PDB file of C-alpha atoms in Angstrom:
ATOM      1  CA  GLY K   1       6.338   4.212 -26.500  1.00 53.00           C
ATOM      2  CA  ALA K   2       6.929   6.340 -23.412  1.00 79.00           C
ATOM      3  CA  GLY K   3       4.770   6.079 -20.322  1.00 92.00           C
ATOM      4  CA  VAL K   4       2.577   8.765 -18.815  1.00 95.00           C
ATOM      5  CA  SER K   5       4.494  11.966 -18.210  1.00 95.00           C
ATOM      6  CA  GLN K   6       3.594  14.941 -16.061  1.00 96.00           C
ATOM      7  CA  SER K   7       5.013  18.418 -15.747  1.00 96.00           C
ATOM      8  CA  PRO K   8       6.193  20.143 -13.768  1.00 97.00           C
ATOM      9  CA  ARG K   9       7.348  17.496 -11.310  1.00 94.00           C
ATOM     10  CA  TYR K  10       7.432  20.046  -8.517  1.00 96.00           C
ATOM     11  CA  LYS K  11       5.563  23.324  -8.171  1.00 97.00           C
ATOM     12  CA  VAL K  12       5.710  25.844  -5.364  1.00 97.00           C
ATOM     13  CA  ALA K  13       3.006  28.501  -5.403  1.00 97.00           C
ATOM     14  CA  LYS K  14       2.115  31.365  -3.150  1.00 97.00           C
ATOM     15  CA  ARG K  15      -1.394  31.289  -1.744  1.00 97.00           C
ATOM     16  CA  GLY K  16      -3.747  32.910  -4.233  1.00 97.00           C
ATOM     17  CA  GLN K  17      -1.726  32.086  -7.335  1.00 97.00           C
ATOM     18  CA  ASP K  18      -3.131  30.086 -10.233  1.00 98.00           C
ATOM     19  CA  VAL K  19      -1.322  26.909 -11.311  1.00 98.00           C
ATOM     20  CA  ALA K  20      -1.552  24.627 -14.327  1.00 98.00           C
ATOM     21  CA  LEU K  21      -0.454  21.005 -14.248  1.00 98.00           C
ATOM     22  CA  ARG K  22       0.087  19.046 -17.442  1.00 98.00           C
ATOM     23  CA  CYS K  23      -0.384  15.373 -18.216  1.00 98.00           C
ATOM     24  CA  ASP K  24       0.776  13.572 -21.361  1.00 97.00           C
ATOM     25  CA  PRO K  25      -0.923  10.175 -21.448  1.00 97.00           C
ATOM     26  CA  ILE K  26       0.295   7.129 -23.316  1.00 95.00           C
ATOM     27  CA  SER K  27      -0.362   7.652 -27.003  1.00 95.00           C
ATOM     28  CA  GLY K  28      -3.690   6.194 -28.077  1.00 93.00           C
ATOM     29  CA  HIS K  29      -5.099   5.829 -24.585  1.00 93.00           C
ATOM     30  CA  VAL K  30      -8.745   6.776 -24.508  1.00 93.00           C
ATOM     31  CA  SER K  31      -9.211   7.234 -20.768  1.00 92.00           C
ATOM     32  CA  LEU K  32      -7.447   9.785 -18.604  1.00 94.00           C
ATOM     33  CA  PHE K  33      -7.825  10.211 -14.858  1.00 94.00           C
ATOM     34  CA  TRP K  34      -6.644  12.848 -12.377  1.00 96.00           C
ATOM     35  CA  TYR K  35      -6.114  11.942  -8.728  1.00 95.00           C
ATOM     36  CA  GLN K  36      -5.058  13.978  -5.689  1.00 96.00           C
ATOM     37  CA  GLN K  37      -2.841  12.374  -3.056  1.00 94.00           C
ATOM     38  CA  ALA K  38      -2.383  14.173   0.252  1.00 92.00           C
ATOM     39  CA  LEU K  39       0.647  13.339   2.367  1.00 89.00           C
ATOM     40  CA  GLY K  40       0.299   9.913   3.977  1.00 85.00           C
ATOM     41  CA  GLN K  41      -2.984   9.166   2.232  1.00 89.00           C
ATOM     42  CA  GLY K  42      -4.046   7.100  -0.734  1.00 90.00           C
ATOM     43  CA  PRO K  43      -4.934   8.880  -3.971  1.00 92.00           C
ATOM     44  CA  GLU K  44      -8.449  10.267  -4.343  1.00 93.00           C
ATOM     45  CA  PHE K  45     -10.309  10.605  -7.629  1.00 92.00           C
ATOM     46  CA  LEU K  46     -10.724  14.068  -9.102  1.00 95.00           C
ATOM     47  CA  THR K  47     -11.967  13.721 -12.676  1.00 94.00           C
ATOM     48  CA  TYR K  48     -12.158  11.399 -15.698  1.00 93.00           C
ATOM     49  CA  PHE K  49     -11.976  11.983 -19.445  1.00 94.00           C
ATOM     50  CA  GLN K  50     -12.912   9.659 -22.248  1.00 93.00           C
ATOM     51  CA  ASN K  51     -11.156  11.202 -25.224  1.00 94.00           C
ATOM     52  CA  GLU K  52     -11.995  14.918 -25.030  1.00 95.00           C
ATOM     53  CA  ALA K  53     -15.202  14.432 -23.047  1.00 94.00           C
ATOM     54  CA  GLN K  54     -15.093  15.015 -19.308  1.00 94.00           C
ATOM     55  CA  LEU K  55     -17.487  12.288 -18.208  1.00 90.00           C
ATOM     56  CA  ASP K  56     -17.003  12.550 -14.463  1.00 89.00           C
ATOM     57  CA  LYS K  57     -15.851  15.519 -12.429  1.00 91.00           C
ATOM     58  CA  SER K  58     -17.490  14.530  -9.179  1.00 89.00           C
ATOM     59  CA  GLY K  59     -14.193  14.444  -7.293  1.00 92.00           C
ATOM     60  CA  LEU K  60     -13.153  18.037  -7.967  1.00 95.00           C
ATOM     61  CA  PRO K  61     -13.146  19.636  -4.494  1.00 93.00           C
ATOM     62  CA  SER K  62     -14.286  23.101  -5.503  1.00 94.00           C
ATOM     63  CA  ASP K  63     -14.991  25.323  -8.478  1.00 95.00           C
ATOM     64  CA  ARG K  64     -11.388  26.516  -8.245  1.00 97.00           C
ATOM     65  CA  PHE K  65     -10.397  23.243  -9.886  1.00 97.00           C
ATOM     66  CA  PHE K  66     -10.819  22.903 -13.630  1.00 97.00           C
ATOM     67  CA  ALA K  67      -9.572  20.238 -16.037  1.00 98.00           C
ATOM     68  CA  GLU K  68      -9.577  19.993 -19.799  1.00 97.00           C
ATOM     69  CA  ARG K  69      -8.452  17.653 -22.550  1.00 97.00           C
ATOM     70  CA  PRO K  70      -9.391  19.603 -25.686  1.00 96.00           C
ATOM     71  CA  GLU K  71      -7.929  17.297 -28.326  1.00 94.00           C
ATOM     72  CA  GLY K  72      -8.345  14.026 -26.487  1.00 93.00           C
ATOM     73  CA  SER K  73      -4.659  13.595 -25.656  1.00 95.00           C
ATOM     74  CA  VAL K  74      -2.815  16.056 -23.380  1.00 98.00           C
ATOM     75  CA  SER K  75      -4.744  17.182 -20.317  1.00 98.00           C
ATOM     76  CA  THR K  76      -4.313  20.185 -18.056  1.00 98.00           C
ATOM     77  CA  LEU K  77      -5.513  20.497 -14.479  1.00 98.00           C
ATOM     78  CA  LYS K  78      -5.840  24.111 -13.427  1.00 98.00           C
ATOM     79  CA  ILE K  79      -6.218  25.314  -9.877  1.00 98.00           C
ATOM     80  CA  GLN K  80      -7.227  28.923  -9.376  1.00 97.00           C
ATOM     81  CA  ARG K  81      -6.491  30.997  -6.275  1.00 97.00           C
ATOM     82  CA  THR K  82      -4.508  28.186  -4.669  1.00 97.00           C
ATOM     83  CA  GLN K  83      -4.888  27.552  -0.944  1.00 97.00           C
ATOM     84  CA  GLN K  84      -2.671  25.667   1.480  1.00 96.00           C
ATOM     85  CA  GLU K  85      -5.038  22.703   1.586  1.00 96.00           C
ATOM     86  CA  ASP K  86      -4.391  22.220  -2.151  1.00 97.00           C
ATOM     87  CA  SER K  87      -0.860  21.056  -1.330  1.00 97.00           C
ATOM     88  CA  ALA K  88      -0.641  17.454  -2.514  1.00 96.00           C
ATOM     89  CA  VAL K  89       0.730  15.220  -5.231  1.00 95.00           C
ATOM     90  CA  TYR K  90      -1.457  15.332  -8.322  1.00 97.00           C
ATOM     91  CA  LEU K  91      -1.383  12.061 -10.236  1.00 95.00           C
ATOM     92  CA  CYS K  92      -2.471  11.467 -13.787  1.00 96.00           C
ATOM     93  CA  ALA K  93      -3.283   8.005 -15.137  1.00 93.00           C
ATOM     94  CA  SER K  94      -4.355   6.727 -18.525  1.00 93.00           C
ATOM     95  CA  SER K  95      -5.846   3.499 -19.793  1.00 90.00           C
ATOM     96  CA  LEU K  96      -6.393   2.092 -23.242  1.00 89.00           C
ATOM     97  CA  GLY K  97     -10.126   1.584 -23.290  1.00 81.00           C
ATOM     98  CA  GLY K  98     -13.126   3.669 -22.435  1.00 75.00           C
ATOM     99  CA  GLY K  99     -13.602   3.000 -18.760  1.00 63.00           C
ATOM    100  CA  ARG K 100     -13.970  -0.777 -18.878  1.00 58.00           C
ATOM    101  CA  SER K 101     -13.191  -2.415 -15.572  1.00 56.00           C
ATOM    102  CA  THR K 102     -10.597  -4.762 -17.051  1.00 64.00           C
ATOM    103  CA  ASP K 103      -8.275  -1.959 -18.146  1.00 77.00           C
ATOM    104  CA  THR K 104      -5.026  -1.322 -16.303  1.00 82.00           C
ATOM    105  CA  GLN K 105      -4.395   2.308 -15.400  1.00 87.00           C
ATOM    106  CA  TYR K 106      -0.855   3.523 -16.041  1.00 91.00           C
ATOM    107  CA  PHE K 107       0.247   6.272 -13.688  1.00 92.00           C
ATOM    108  CA  GLY K 108       2.498   9.227 -14.256  1.00 93.00           C
ATOM    109  CA  PRO K 109       5.141  10.291 -11.702  1.00 92.00           C
ATOM    110  CA  GLY K 110       2.915  13.009 -10.297  1.00 94.00           C
ATOM    111  CA  THR K 111       3.298  16.731  -9.704  1.00 96.00           C
ATOM    112  CA  ARG K 112       4.040  17.708  -6.110  1.00 95.00           C
ATOM    113  CA  LEU K 113       2.297  21.021  -5.428  1.00 97.00           C
ATOM    114  CA  THR K 114       3.260  23.014  -2.365  1.00 97.00           C
ATOM    115  CA  VAL K 115       1.234  26.126  -1.556  1.00 97.00           C
ATOM    116  CA  LEU K 116       2.918  28.515   0.844  1.00 95.00           C
TER     117      LEU K 116
ATOM    118  CA  LYS N   1     -15.438   4.344   7.668  1.00 60.00           C
ATOM    119  CA  ASN N   2     -13.277   4.147   4.554  1.00 79.00           C
ATOM    120  CA  GLU N   3     -14.615   1.970   1.773  1.00 91.00           C
ATOM    121  CA  VAL N   4     -11.173   0.342   1.363  1.00 95.00           C
ATOM    122  CA  GLU N   5      -9.187  -0.603   4.441  1.00 96.00           C
ATOM    123  CA  GLN N   6      -5.647  -1.944   4.448  1.00 97.00           C
ATOM    124  CA  SER N   7      -3.657  -3.602   7.191  1.00 96.00           C
ATOM    125  CA  PRO N   8      -1.124  -3.263   8.510  1.00 97.00           C
ATOM    126  CA  GLN N   9      -0.446   0.433   7.960  1.00 95.00           C
ATOM    127  CA  ASN N  10       3.295  -0.085   8.402  1.00 96.00           C
ATOM    128  CA  LEU N  11       5.311  -3.270   8.097  1.00 97.00           C
ATOM    129  CA  THR N  12       8.978  -3.978   8.710  1.00 97.00           C
ATOM    130  CA  ALA N  13      10.653  -7.228   7.742  1.00 97.00           C
ATOM    131  CA  GLN N  14      14.017  -8.876   7.430  1.00 97.00           C
ATOM    132  CA  GLU N  15      15.237  -9.912   4.011  1.00 97.00           C
ATOM    133  CA  GLY N  16      13.863 -13.309   3.082  1.00 97.00           C
ATOM    134  CA  GLU N  17      10.685 -13.105   5.156  1.00 97.00           C
ATOM    135  CA  PHE N  18       7.235 -13.894   3.776  1.00 97.00           C
ATOM    136  CA  ILE N  19       5.062 -10.765   3.697  1.00 97.00           C
ATOM    137  CA  THR N  20       1.270 -10.481   3.736  1.00 98.00           C
ATOM    138  CA  ILE N  21      -0.688  -7.270   3.237  1.00 98.00           C
ATOM    139  CA  ASN N  22      -4.453  -7.334   3.621  1.00 98.00           C
ATOM    140  CA  CYS N  23      -7.223  -5.331   1.981  1.00 98.00           C
ATOM    141  CA  SER N  24     -10.909  -5.300   2.912  1.00 97.00           C
ATOM    142  CA  TYR N  25     -13.600  -3.373   1.100  1.00 96.00           C
ATOM    143  CA  SER N  26     -17.228  -2.610   1.797  1.00 93.00           C
ATOM    144  CA  VAL N  27     -18.651  -1.961  -1.688  1.00 89.00           C
ATOM    145  CA  GLY N  28     -19.565  -4.162  -4.604  1.00 88.00           C
ATOM    146  CA  ILE N  29     -16.670  -4.190  -7.016  1.00 90.00           C
ATOM    147  CA  SER N  30     -15.904  -5.105 -10.596  1.00 87.00           C
ATOM    148  CA  ALA N  31     -12.137  -5.273 -10.089  1.00 90.00           C
ATOM    149  CA  LEU N  32      -9.453  -4.878  -7.433  1.00 93.00           C
ATOM    150  CA  HIS N  33      -5.966  -3.532  -8.094  1.00 94.00           C
ATOM    151  CA  TRP N  34      -2.733  -3.844  -6.166  1.00 96.00           C
ATOM    152  CA  LEU N  35      -0.338  -0.964  -6.822  1.00 95.00           C
ATOM    153  CA  GLN N  36       3.224  -0.224  -5.753  1.00 96.00           C
ATOM    154  CA  GLN N  37       4.378   3.311  -5.042  1.00 93.00           C
ATOM    155  CA  HIS N  38       8.036   4.170  -4.601  1.00 87.00           C
ATOM    156  CA  PRO N  39       9.328   7.364  -2.948  1.00 80.00           C
ATOM    157  CA  GLY N  40       8.927  10.219  -5.405  1.00 73.00           C
ATOM    158  CA  GLY N  41       5.374   9.261  -6.281  1.00 66.00           C
ATOM    159  CA  GLY N  42       5.580   6.839  -9.219  1.00 83.00           C
ATOM    160  CA  ILE N  43       2.838   4.217  -9.095  1.00 90.00           C
ATOM    161  CA  VAL N  44       3.105   0.860 -10.814  1.00 91.00           C
ATOM    162  CA  SER N  45       0.214  -1.511 -11.262  1.00 90.00           C
ATOM    163  CA  LEU N  46       1.087  -4.974  -9.919  1.00 94.00           C
ATOM    164  CA  PHE N  47      -2.157  -6.903 -10.317  1.00 92.00           C
ATOM    165  CA  MET N  48      -5.746  -6.523 -11.327  1.00 91.00           C
ATOM    166  CA  LEU N  49      -8.109  -9.171  -9.940  1.00 91.00           C
ATOM    167  CA  SER N  50     -11.766  -9.949 -10.228  1.00 90.00           C
ATOM    168  CA  SER N  51     -11.560 -13.477  -8.826  1.00 92.00           C
ATOM    169  CA  GLY N  52      -9.151 -16.164  -7.651  1.00 94.00           C
ATOM    170  CA  LYS N  53      -5.418 -15.766  -7.574  1.00 96.00           C
ATOM    171  CA  LYS N  54      -2.612 -14.310  -9.674  1.00 95.00           C
ATOM    172  CA  LYS N  55       1.140 -14.806  -9.427  1.00 96.00           C
ATOM    173  CA  HIS N  56       3.986 -12.793 -10.873  1.00 93.00           C
ATOM    174  CA  GLY N  57       7.483 -13.690  -9.797  1.00 95.00           C
ATOM    175  CA  ARG N  58       7.639 -13.454  -6.000  1.00 97.00           C
ATOM    176  CA  LEU N  59       4.306 -11.676  -5.773  1.00 97.00           C
ATOM    177  CA  ILE N  60       0.982 -13.431  -5.258  1.00 97.00           C
ATOM    178  CA  ALA N  61      -2.429 -11.760  -5.045  1.00 97.00           C
ATOM    179  CA  THR N  62      -5.639 -13.427  -3.974  1.00 97.00           C
ATOM    180  CA  ILE N  63      -9.202 -12.238  -3.703  1.00 97.00           C
ATOM    181  CA  ASN N  64     -12.290 -13.625  -1.988  1.00 96.00           C
ATOM    182  CA  ILE N  65     -15.304 -11.870  -3.477  1.00 93.00           C
ATOM    183  CA  GLN N  66     -17.775 -13.305  -0.947  1.00 94.00           C
ATOM    184  CA  GLU N  67     -15.697 -12.088   1.992  1.00 95.00           C
ATOM    185  CA  LYS N  68     -14.739  -8.807   0.252  1.00 95.00           C
ATOM    186  CA  HIS N  69     -11.094  -9.389   1.042  1.00 97.00           C
ATOM    187  CA  SER N  70      -7.831  -9.525  -0.854  1.00 98.00           C
ATOM    188  CA  SER N  71      -4.265 -10.289   0.158  1.00 98.00           C
ATOM    189  CA  LEU N  72      -0.925  -9.472  -1.416  1.00 98.00           C
ATOM    190  CA  HIS N  73       1.903 -11.841  -0.554  1.00 98.00           C
ATOM    191  CA  ILE N  74       5.610 -11.333  -1.167  1.00 97.00           C
ATOM    192  CA  THR N  75       7.786 -14.421  -0.889  1.00 96.00           C
ATOM    193  CA  ALA N  76      11.510 -14.173  -0.079  1.00 96.00           C
ATOM    194  CA  SER N  77      11.283 -10.408   0.511  1.00 97.00           C
ATOM    195  CA  HIS N  78      14.170  -8.196  -0.559  1.00 96.00           C
ATOM    196  CA  PRO N  79      15.158  -4.612   0.348  1.00 96.00           C
ATOM    197  CA  ARG N  80      14.143  -3.509  -3.157  1.00 94.00           C
ATOM    198  CA  ASP N  81      10.570  -4.503  -2.260  1.00 96.00           C
ATOM    199  CA  SER N  82      10.481  -1.551   0.166  1.00 96.00           C
ATOM    200  CA  ALA N  83       7.662   0.688  -1.020  1.00 96.00           C
ATOM    201  CA  VAL N  84       4.072   1.650  -0.306  1.00 95.00           C
ATOM    202  CA  TYR N  85       1.577  -0.971  -1.456  1.00 97.00           C
ATOM    203  CA  ILE N  86      -1.884   0.325  -2.271  1.00 96.00           C
ATOM    204  CA  CYS N  87      -5.116  -1.567  -2.741  1.00 97.00           C
ATOM    205  CA  ALA N  88      -7.695   0.069  -5.014  1.00 94.00           C
ATOM    206  CA  VAL N  89     -11.123  -1.069  -6.160  1.00 92.00           C
ATOM    207  CA  ARG N  90     -13.364  -0.241  -9.067  1.00 88.00           C
ATOM    208  CA  SER N  91     -16.793  -0.147  -7.465  1.00 82.00           C
ATOM    209  CA  HIS N  92     -20.088  -0.524  -9.259  1.00 74.00           C
ATOM    210  CA  GLN N  93     -21.231   2.791  -7.756  1.00 68.00           C
ATOM    211  CA  ALA N  94     -18.127   4.803  -8.552  1.00 62.00           C
ATOM    212  CA  GLY N  95     -18.196   3.915 -12.224  1.00 66.00           C
ATOM    213  CA  THR N  96     -14.833   4.550 -13.796  1.00 70.00           C
ATOM    214  CA  ALA N  97     -12.969   5.888 -10.764  1.00 78.00           C
ATOM    215  CA  LEU N  98     -10.744   3.828  -8.496  1.00 87.00           C
ATOM    216  CA  ILE N  99     -11.240   3.992  -4.726  1.00 91.00           C
ATOM    217  CA  PHE N 100      -7.922   3.675  -2.937  1.00 94.00           C
ATOM    218  CA  GLY N 101      -6.845   2.415   0.437  1.00 95.00           C
ATOM    219  CA  LYS N 102      -4.364   4.490   2.400  1.00 94.00           C
ATOM    220  CA  GLY N 103      -1.520   2.141   1.620  1.00 95.00           C
ATOM    221  CA  THR N 104       0.838  -0.104   3.556  1.00 96.00           C
ATOM    222  CA  THR N 105       4.410   1.097   3.975  1.00 96.00           C
ATOM    223  CA  LEU N 106       6.787  -1.856   3.736  1.00 97.00           C
ATOM    224  CA  SER N 107      10.423  -1.635   4.795  1.00 97.00           C
ATOM    225  CA  VAL N 108      12.653  -4.639   4.216  1.00 97.00           C
ATOM    226  CA  SER N 109      16.102  -4.587   5.758  1.00 96.00           C
ATOM    227  CA  SER N 110      19.054  -6.744   4.826  1.00 93.00           C
TER     228      SER N 110
END
């Protein structure tokens, strides 16, 4: 089937606005990851879901960031009261198994967020 | 100090050259990934290694667990190989998350 998809691909927000970024993982994939990639940097981990359970949210930079995966498939990353330092590409990845180290992560194209 | 360091940061080559990108890490790992990222953000997984060597087409990846070092080699480089190559590790401490290097930007000219 199709790979990981993300929407929107590009988002421009004014400082203080709330944004919601969507990730559609590969069908049947148990694990879902969100990463943040600042310009010129490698991605950094934000949060991890195994099915609908958010097992690790240690990478979320502040309580303005919230992620959910209510039915264990589509996930939404929400950022409240956006600030300029939130500008980055937000990457979603999914993998078949439940966090085993041998699983390949398949990445979506990312959402480029620009906060003015 | 970053837990995953890549070198060089930028690399230019002529078509046909042999390319080596290096990755060193400072944590205990269960797996190491080499990823390719093209302009526009899409990331493709090239290899996942826990030991030894893997080959796919013109790409070869090696890892030395004792030395905490991995290399990605590209033989007979081509302009379409131009991309950012990222090393990422799954550390014992980080659990499920990958820890990424900053990437190596490769530009191959014809």
